[in-house]
């Protein structure tokens, strides 16, 4: 697994430091409120687990799964809900947690869908952002890091369901996904 990594882009320490900063910012912004975190399965799970523990106001969690890449590395533009929320979100303060925003197609769809369910508020937190590849505009409220246009893996992010358990964000060797 480690031999497939070209280089480490964000170390465990860098991730932890930045997540503590975002957690403090969110704690401050939501003082006196409760948050319903909505994790986008499956890539956001590891980030969400650490982020939730860095926030000091009450946090409930729920998950959604939407279709994205299959085994490829570029977005199809087709978004489909594979798993919906278990909770009713009406009147709640939603914080959508995503691993990476690339074309923006997934989140654009998801935010519109969630807004139609009448939450009290909705904000977006992403660990990574690849601005170069944006196709539709997405408003990011909390951004961990901007990253260059490489295919990255680890800390929840996968290629064909592999590498999610690496504790850092790494750049995948192009020969792994180019045929
Ligand atoms: P978007 O709809 O193009 O913004 O796609 C976002 C989704 O694509 C993310 O939630 C990831 O699952 C996946 N994705 C995009 N870029 C990468 C990457 O560099 N590594 C791993 N997954 C990625
Ligand atoms: Mg994802």
PDB file of C-alpha atoms and ligand atoms in Angstrom:
ATOM      1  CA  UNK A   1       0.000   0.000   0.000  1.00  0.00           C
ATOM      2  CA  UNK A   2       2.704   2.489   1.035  1.00  0.00           C
ATOM      3  CA  UNK A   3       4.691   1.686  -2.135  1.00  0.00           C
ATOM      4  CA  UNK A   4       1.833   3.119  -4.221  1.00  0.00           C
ATOM      5  CA  UNK A   5       2.313   6.561  -2.639  1.00  0.00           C
ATOM      6  CA  UNK A   6       4.354   9.029  -4.714  1.00  0.00           C
ATOM      7  CA  UNK A   7       4.765  11.474  -1.821  1.00  0.00           C
ATOM      8  CA  UNK A   8       3.124  12.657   1.387  1.00  0.00           C
ATOM      9  CA  UNK A   9       1.171  15.868   0.771  1.00  0.00           C
ATOM     10  CA  UNK A  10      -0.235  16.408   4.286  1.00  0.00           C
ATOM     11  CA  UNK A  11       1.282  14.653   7.292  1.00  0.00           C
ATOM     12  CA  UNK A  12      -0.678  13.343  10.277  1.00  0.00           C
ATOM     13  CA  UNK A  13       0.602  16.305  12.311  1.00  0.00           C
ATOM     14  CA  UNK A  14      -0.478  18.884   9.727  1.00  0.00           C
ATOM     15  CA  UNK A  15      -3.946  17.331   9.530  1.00  0.00           C
ATOM     16  CA  UNK A  16      -4.337  17.274  13.317  1.00  0.00           C
ATOM     17  CA  UNK A  17      -3.244  20.902  13.688  1.00  0.00           C
ATOM     18  CA  UNK A  18      -5.604  22.167  11.001  1.00  0.00           C
ATOM     19  CA  UNK A  19      -8.547  20.105  12.273  1.00  0.00           C
ATOM     20  CA  UNK A  20      -8.066  21.524  15.777  1.00  0.00           C
ATOM     21  CA  UNK A  21      -8.175  25.037  14.255  1.00  0.00           C
ATOM     22  CA  UNK A  22     -11.361  24.336  12.293  1.00  0.00           C
ATOM     23  CA  UNK A  23     -12.933  22.735  15.367  1.00  0.00           C
ATOM     24  CA  UNK A  24     -12.229  25.848  17.411  1.00  0.00           C
ATOM     25  CA  UNK A  25     -13.694  28.062  14.679  1.00  0.00           C
ATOM     26  CA  UNK A  26     -16.850  25.935  14.460  1.00  0.00           C
ATOM     27  CA  UNK A  27     -17.177  25.853  18.274  1.00  0.00           C
ATOM     28  CA  UNK A  28     -17.055  29.636  18.272  1.00  0.00           C
ATOM     29  CA  UNK A  29     -19.475  30.098  15.348  1.00  0.00           C
ATOM     30  CA  UNK A  30     -22.076  27.715  16.811  1.00  0.00           C
ATOM     31  CA  UNK A  31     -21.937  28.902  20.462  1.00  0.00           C
ATOM     32  CA  UNK A  32     -25.268  28.127  22.135  1.00  0.00           C
ATOM     33  CA  UNK A  33     -26.428  25.909  19.247  1.00  0.00           C
ATOM     34  CA  UNK A  34     -26.449  22.215  18.451  1.00  0.00           C
ATOM     35  CA  UNK A  35     -25.000  20.858  15.216  1.00  0.00           C
ATOM     36  CA  UNK A  36     -26.236  18.004  13.075  1.00  0.00           C
ATOM     37  CA  UNK A  37     -23.179  16.860  11.151  1.00  0.00           C
ATOM     38  CA  UNK A  38     -23.941  15.147   7.892  1.00  0.00           C
ATOM     39  CA  UNK A  39     -21.085  13.031   6.652  1.00  0.00           C
ATOM     40  CA  UNK A  40     -20.838  12.177   2.999  1.00  0.00           C
ATOM     41  CA  UNK A  41     -20.013   8.468   2.862  1.00  0.00           C
ATOM     42  CA  UNK A  42     -17.546   7.012   2.622  1.00  0.00           C
ATOM     43  CA  UNK A  43     -14.567   9.348   2.245  1.00  0.00           C
ATOM     44  CA  UNK A  44     -15.544  11.852   4.967  1.00  0.00           C
ATOM     45  CA  UNK A  45     -15.775   9.319   7.802  1.00  0.00           C
ATOM     46  CA  UNK A  46     -12.252   9.595   9.179  1.00  0.00           C
ATOM     47  CA  UNK A  47     -12.112  13.387   8.947  1.00  0.00           C
ATOM     48  CA  UNK A  48     -15.571  13.632  10.508  1.00  0.00           C
ATOM     49  CA  UNK A  49     -14.581  11.452  13.463  1.00  0.00           C
ATOM     50  CA  UNK A  50     -11.624  13.708  14.284  1.00  0.00           C
ATOM     51  CA  UNK A  51     -13.484  16.937  13.527  1.00  0.00           C
ATOM     52  CA  UNK A  52     -16.436  16.005  15.765  1.00  0.00           C
ATOM     53  CA  UNK A  53     -14.075  15.470  18.700  1.00  0.00           C
ATOM     54  CA  UNK A  54     -12.484  18.888  18.185  1.00  0.00           C
ATOM     55  CA  UNK A  55     -15.869  20.671  18.508  1.00  0.00           C
ATOM     56  CA  UNK A  56     -17.077  21.646  21.990  1.00  0.00           C
ATOM     57  CA  UNK A  57     -20.807  22.273  21.304  1.00  0.00           C
ATOM     58  CA  UNK A  58     -23.236  19.309  21.077  1.00  0.00           C
ATOM     59  CA  UNK A  59     -22.848  17.386  17.810  1.00  0.00           C
ATOM     60  CA  UNK A  60     -25.244  14.767  16.440  1.00  0.00           C
ATOM     61  CA  UNK A  61     -24.197  12.785  13.377  1.00  0.00           C
ATOM     62  CA  UNK A  62     -25.931  11.328  10.377  1.00  0.00           C
ATOM     63  CA  UNK A  63     -24.763  10.120   6.979  1.00  0.00           C
ATOM     64  CA  UNK A  64     -25.655  10.247   3.319  1.00  0.00           C
ATOM     65  CA  UNK A  65     -24.192   8.283   0.460  1.00  0.00           C
ATOM     66  CA  UNK A  66     -24.238   9.546  -3.091  1.00  0.00           C
ATOM     67  CA  UNK A  67     -22.863   8.005  -6.229  1.00  0.00           C
ATOM     68  CA  UNK A  68     -19.579   9.401  -7.457  1.00  0.00           C
ATOM     69  CA  UNK A  69     -16.676   7.862  -9.323  1.00  0.00           C
ATOM     70  CA  UNK A  70     -16.931   4.103  -9.208  1.00  0.00           C
ATOM     71  CA  UNK A  71     -13.404   2.899  -9.783  1.00  0.00           C
ATOM     72  CA  UNK A  72     -12.341   5.811 -12.024  1.00  0.00           C
ATOM     73  CA  UNK A  73     -10.743   9.135 -11.098  1.00  0.00           C
ATOM     74  CA  UNK A  74     -12.992  11.695 -12.824  1.00  0.00           C
ATOM     75  CA  UNK A  75     -16.555  12.712 -12.021  1.00  0.00           C
ATOM     76  CA  UNK A  76     -19.374  11.365 -14.153  1.00  0.00           C
ATOM     77  CA  UNK A  77     -21.615  14.337 -13.310  1.00  0.00           C
ATOM     78  CA  UNK A  78     -24.383  11.908 -12.415  1.00  0.00           C
ATOM     79  CA  UNK A  79     -25.411  12.225  -8.775  1.00  0.00           C
ATOM     80  CA  UNK A  80     -27.690   9.683  -7.181  1.00  0.00           C
ATOM     81  CA  UNK A  81     -28.665   9.204  -3.509  1.00  0.00           C
ATOM     82  CA  UNK A  82     -27.613   5.704  -2.466  1.00  0.00           C
ATOM     83  CA  UNK A  83     -28.356   6.168   1.245  1.00  0.00           C
ATOM     84  CA  UNK A  84     -30.516   8.934   2.674  1.00  0.00           C
ATOM     85  CA  UNK A  85     -30.427  10.461   6.168  1.00  0.00           C
ATOM     86  CA  UNK A  86     -32.049   8.671   9.094  1.00  0.00           C
ATOM     87  CA  UNK A  87     -32.989  11.989  10.770  1.00  0.00           C
ATOM     88  CA  UNK A  88     -35.526  14.663   9.838  1.00  0.00           C
ATOM     89  CA  UNK A  89     -33.428  17.818   9.409  1.00  0.00           C
ATOM     90  CA  UNK A  90     -36.158  20.447   9.527  1.00  0.00           C
ATOM     91  CA  UNK A  91     -35.219  23.315  11.878  1.00  0.00           C
ATOM     92  CA  UNK A  92     -31.717  21.928  12.539  1.00  0.00           C
ATOM     93  CA  UNK A  93     -28.288  23.457  12.040  1.00  0.00           C
ATOM     94  CA  UNK A  94     -26.669  21.261   9.419  1.00  0.00           C
ATOM     95  CA  UNK A  95     -22.946  20.987   8.880  1.00  0.00           C
ATOM     96  CA  UNK A  96     -22.190  18.927   5.800  1.00  0.00           C
ATOM     97  CA  UNK A  97     -18.779  17.254   6.053  1.00  0.00           C
ATOM     98  CA  UNK A  98     -16.982  16.182   2.888  1.00  0.00           C
ATOM     99  CA  UNK A  99     -13.532  14.770   2.190  1.00  0.00           C
ATOM    100  CA  UNK A 100     -12.722  16.695  -1.003  1.00  0.00           C
ATOM    101  CA  UNK A 101     -14.475  19.062  -3.389  1.00  0.00           C
ATOM    102  CA  UNK A 102     -13.315  18.521  -6.922  1.00  0.00           C
ATOM    103  CA  UNK A 103     -15.756  19.370  -9.745  1.00  0.00           C
ATOM    104  CA  UNK A 104     -18.286  20.452  -7.092  1.00  0.00           C
ATOM    105  CA  UNK A 105     -21.058  18.468  -8.783  1.00  0.00           C
ATOM    106  CA  UNK A 106     -21.707  16.153  -5.834  1.00  0.00           C
ATOM    107  CA  UNK A 107     -21.949  18.905  -3.226  1.00  0.00           C
ATOM    108  CA  UNK A 108     -23.897  21.250  -5.460  1.00  0.00           C
ATOM    109  CA  UNK A 109     -26.574  18.609  -5.793  1.00  0.00           C
ATOM    110  CA  UNK A 110     -26.468  17.585  -2.145  1.00  0.00           C
ATOM    111  CA  UNK A 111     -26.723  21.131  -0.760  1.00  0.00           C
ATOM    112  CA  UNK A 112     -29.722  21.924  -2.978  1.00  0.00           C
ATOM    113  CA  UNK A 113     -31.375  18.712  -1.891  1.00  0.00           C
ATOM    114  CA  UNK A 114     -30.781  19.431   1.830  1.00  0.00           C
ATOM    115  CA  UNK A 115     -31.931  23.068   1.542  1.00  0.00           C
ATOM    116  CA  UNK A 116     -35.301  21.871   0.280  1.00  0.00           C
ATOM    117  CA  UNK A 117     -35.815  20.046   3.623  1.00  0.00           C
ATOM    118  CA  UNK A 118     -36.046  23.369   5.543  1.00  0.00           C
ATOM    119  CA  UNK A 119     -33.079  23.213   7.932  1.00  0.00           C
ATOM    120  CA  UNK A 120     -32.497  26.224  10.248  1.00  0.00           C
ATOM    121  CA  UNK A 121     -29.090  26.675   8.606  1.00  0.00           C
ATOM    122  CA  UNK A 122     -26.676  24.784   6.409  1.00  0.00           C
ATOM    123  CA  UNK A 123     -22.901  25.084   6.127  1.00  0.00           C
ATOM    124  CA  UNK A 124     -20.251  23.081   4.354  1.00  0.00           C
ATOM    125  CA  UNK A 125     -16.951  21.868   5.756  1.00  0.00           C
ATOM    126  CA  UNK A 126     -14.454  20.102   3.518  1.00  0.00           C
ATOM    127  CA  UNK A 127     -11.043  18.745   4.414  1.00  0.00           C
ATOM    128  CA  UNK A 128      -9.641  19.292   0.919  1.00  0.00           C
ATOM    129  CA  UNK A 129     -10.475  21.560  -1.979  1.00  0.00           C
ATOM    130  CA  UNK A 130      -9.206  21.270  -5.565  1.00  0.00           C
ATOM    131  CA  UNK A 131     -10.227  24.681  -6.980  1.00  0.00           C
ATOM    132  CA  UNK A 132      -8.599  24.061 -10.383  1.00  0.00           C
ATOM    133  CA  UNK A 133     -11.144  21.386 -11.256  1.00  0.00           C
ATOM    134  CA  UNK A 134     -14.344  23.201 -10.280  1.00  0.00           C
ATOM    135  CA  UNK A 135     -17.237  22.907 -12.779  1.00  0.00           C
ATOM    136  CA  UNK A 136     -19.993  24.409 -10.617  1.00  0.00           C
ATOM    137  CA  UNK A 137     -19.661  27.005  -7.899  1.00  0.00           C
ATOM    138  CA  UNK A 138     -19.915  25.699  -4.325  1.00  0.00           C
ATOM    139  CA  UNK A 139     -19.750  27.931  -1.244  1.00  0.00           C
ATOM    140  CA  UNK A 140     -17.306  26.399   1.235  1.00  0.00           C
ATOM    141  CA  UNK A 141     -17.697  27.654   4.813  1.00  0.00           C
ATOM    142  CA  UNK A 142     -14.778  25.726   6.324  1.00  0.00           C
ATOM    143  CA  UNK A 143     -11.880  24.506   4.180  1.00  0.00           C
ATOM    144  CA  UNK A 144      -9.007  22.423   5.523  1.00  0.00           C
ATOM    145  CA  UNK A 145      -6.510  22.764   2.675  1.00  0.00           C
ATOM    146  CA  UNK A 146      -6.419  23.707  -0.983  1.00  0.00           C
ATOM    147  CA  UNK A 147      -4.625  20.958  -2.897  1.00  0.00           C
ATOM    148  CA  UNK A 148      -3.151  20.865  -6.407  1.00  0.00           C
ATOM    149  CA  UNK A 149      -4.700  18.752  -9.123  1.00  0.00           C
ATOM    150  CA  UNK A 150      -3.241  15.362  -8.161  1.00  0.00           C
ATOM    151  CA  UNK A 151      -5.206  12.278  -7.291  1.00  0.00           C
ATOM    152  CA  UNK A 152      -4.834  12.072  -3.527  1.00  0.00           C
ATOM    153  CA  UNK A 153      -5.517   9.193  -1.162  1.00  0.00           C
ATOM    154  CA  UNK A 154      -5.472   8.393   2.551  1.00  0.00           C
ATOM    155  CA  UNK A 155      -7.205   9.715   5.684  1.00  0.00           C
ATOM    156  CA  UNK A 156     -10.540   8.472   4.303  1.00  0.00           C
ATOM    157  CA  UNK A 157      -9.915   9.086   0.607  1.00  0.00           C
ATOM    158  CA  UNK A 158      -9.662   6.059  -1.627  1.00  0.00           C
ATOM    159  CA  UNK A 159      -8.765   4.848  -5.030  1.00  0.00           C
ATOM    160  CA  UNK A 160     -11.000   1.855  -5.855  1.00  0.00           C
ATOM    161  CA  UNK A 161     -11.766   1.481  -2.107  1.00  0.00           C
ATOM    162  CA  UNK A 162      -8.088   1.187  -1.164  1.00  0.00           C
ATOM    163  CA  UNK A 163      -5.809   3.462   0.953  1.00  0.00           C
ATOM    164  CA  UNK A 164      -8.560   4.923   3.196  1.00  0.00           C
ATOM    165  CA  UNK A 165      -6.699   3.793   6.323  1.00  0.00           C
ATOM    166  CA  UNK A 166      -3.443   5.632   5.588  1.00  0.00           C
ATOM    167  CA  UNK A 167      -3.076   8.193   8.395  1.00  0.00           C
ATOM    168  CA  UNK A 168      -1.819  10.962   6.047  1.00  0.00           C
ATOM    169  CA  UNK A 169      -2.892  12.447   2.685  1.00  0.00           C
ATOM    170  CA  UNK A 170      -0.626  11.190  -0.076  1.00  0.00           C
ATOM    171  CA  UNK A 171      -0.326  11.577  -3.818  1.00  0.00           C
ATOM    172  CA  UNK A 172      -1.052   8.325  -5.612  1.00  0.00           C
ATOM    173  CA  UNK A 173       1.513   7.175  -8.173  1.00  0.00           C
ATOM    174  CA  UNK A 174      -0.066   7.849 -11.584  1.00  0.00           C
ATOM    175  CA  UNK A 175       0.854   4.369 -12.851  1.00  0.00           C
ATOM    176  CA  UNK A 176      -1.641   2.931 -10.329  1.00  0.00           C
ATOM    177  CA  UNK A 177      -4.640   4.523 -12.057  1.00  0.00           C
ATOM    178  CA  UNK A 178      -3.408   5.137 -15.609  1.00  0.00           C
ATOM    179  CA  UNK A 179      -3.733   2.207 -17.964  1.00  0.00           C
TER     180      UNK A 179
HETATM  181  P1  LIG B   1     -16.961  16.161  -7.200  1.00  0.00           P
HETATM  182  O1  LIG B   1     -18.414  15.913  -7.394  1.00  0.00           O
HETATM  183  O2  LIG B   1     -16.207  16.108  -8.491  1.00  0.00           O
HETATM  184  O3  LIG B   1     -16.639  17.401  -6.410  1.00  0.00           O
HETATM  185  O4  LIG B   1     -16.418  14.887  -6.456  1.00  0.00           O
HETATM  186  C1  LIG B   1     -16.209  14.823  -5.138  1.00  0.00           C
HETATM  187  C2  LIG B   1     -15.918  13.372  -4.762  1.00  0.00           C
HETATM  188  O5  LIG B   1     -14.992  12.757  -5.680  1.00  0.00           O
HETATM  189  C3  LIG B   1     -15.232  13.316  -3.417  1.00  0.00           C
HETATM  190  O6  LIG B   1     -16.159  13.161  -2.391  1.00  0.00           O
HETATM  191  C4  LIG B   1     -14.330  12.115  -3.539  1.00  0.00           C
HETATM  192  O7  LIG B   1     -15.025  10.960  -3.155  1.00  0.00           O
HETATM  193  C5  LIG B   1     -14.008  12.002  -5.010  1.00  0.00           C
HETATM  194  N1  LIG B   1     -12.669  12.571  -5.322  1.00  0.00           N
HETATM  195  C6  LIG B   1     -12.389  13.684  -6.021  1.00  0.00           C
HETATM  196  N2  LIG B   1     -11.064  13.905  -6.114  1.00  0.00           N
HETATM  197  C7  LIG B   1     -10.479  12.892  -5.444  1.00  0.00           C
HETATM  198  C8  LIG B   1      -9.093  12.563  -5.154  1.00  0.00           C
HETATM  199  O8  LIG B   1      -8.114  13.239  -5.519  1.00  0.00           O
HETATM  200  N3  LIG B   1      -8.903  11.429  -4.426  1.00  0.00           N
HETATM  201  C9  LIG B   1      -9.932  10.652  -3.975  1.00  0.00           C
HETATM  202  N4  LIG B   1     -11.219  10.926  -4.218  1.00  0.00           N
HETATM  203  C10 LIG B   1     -11.499  12.036  -4.942  1.00  0.00           C
HETATM  204 MG1  LIG B   2     -16.668  11.423  -1.393  1.00  0.00          MG
END
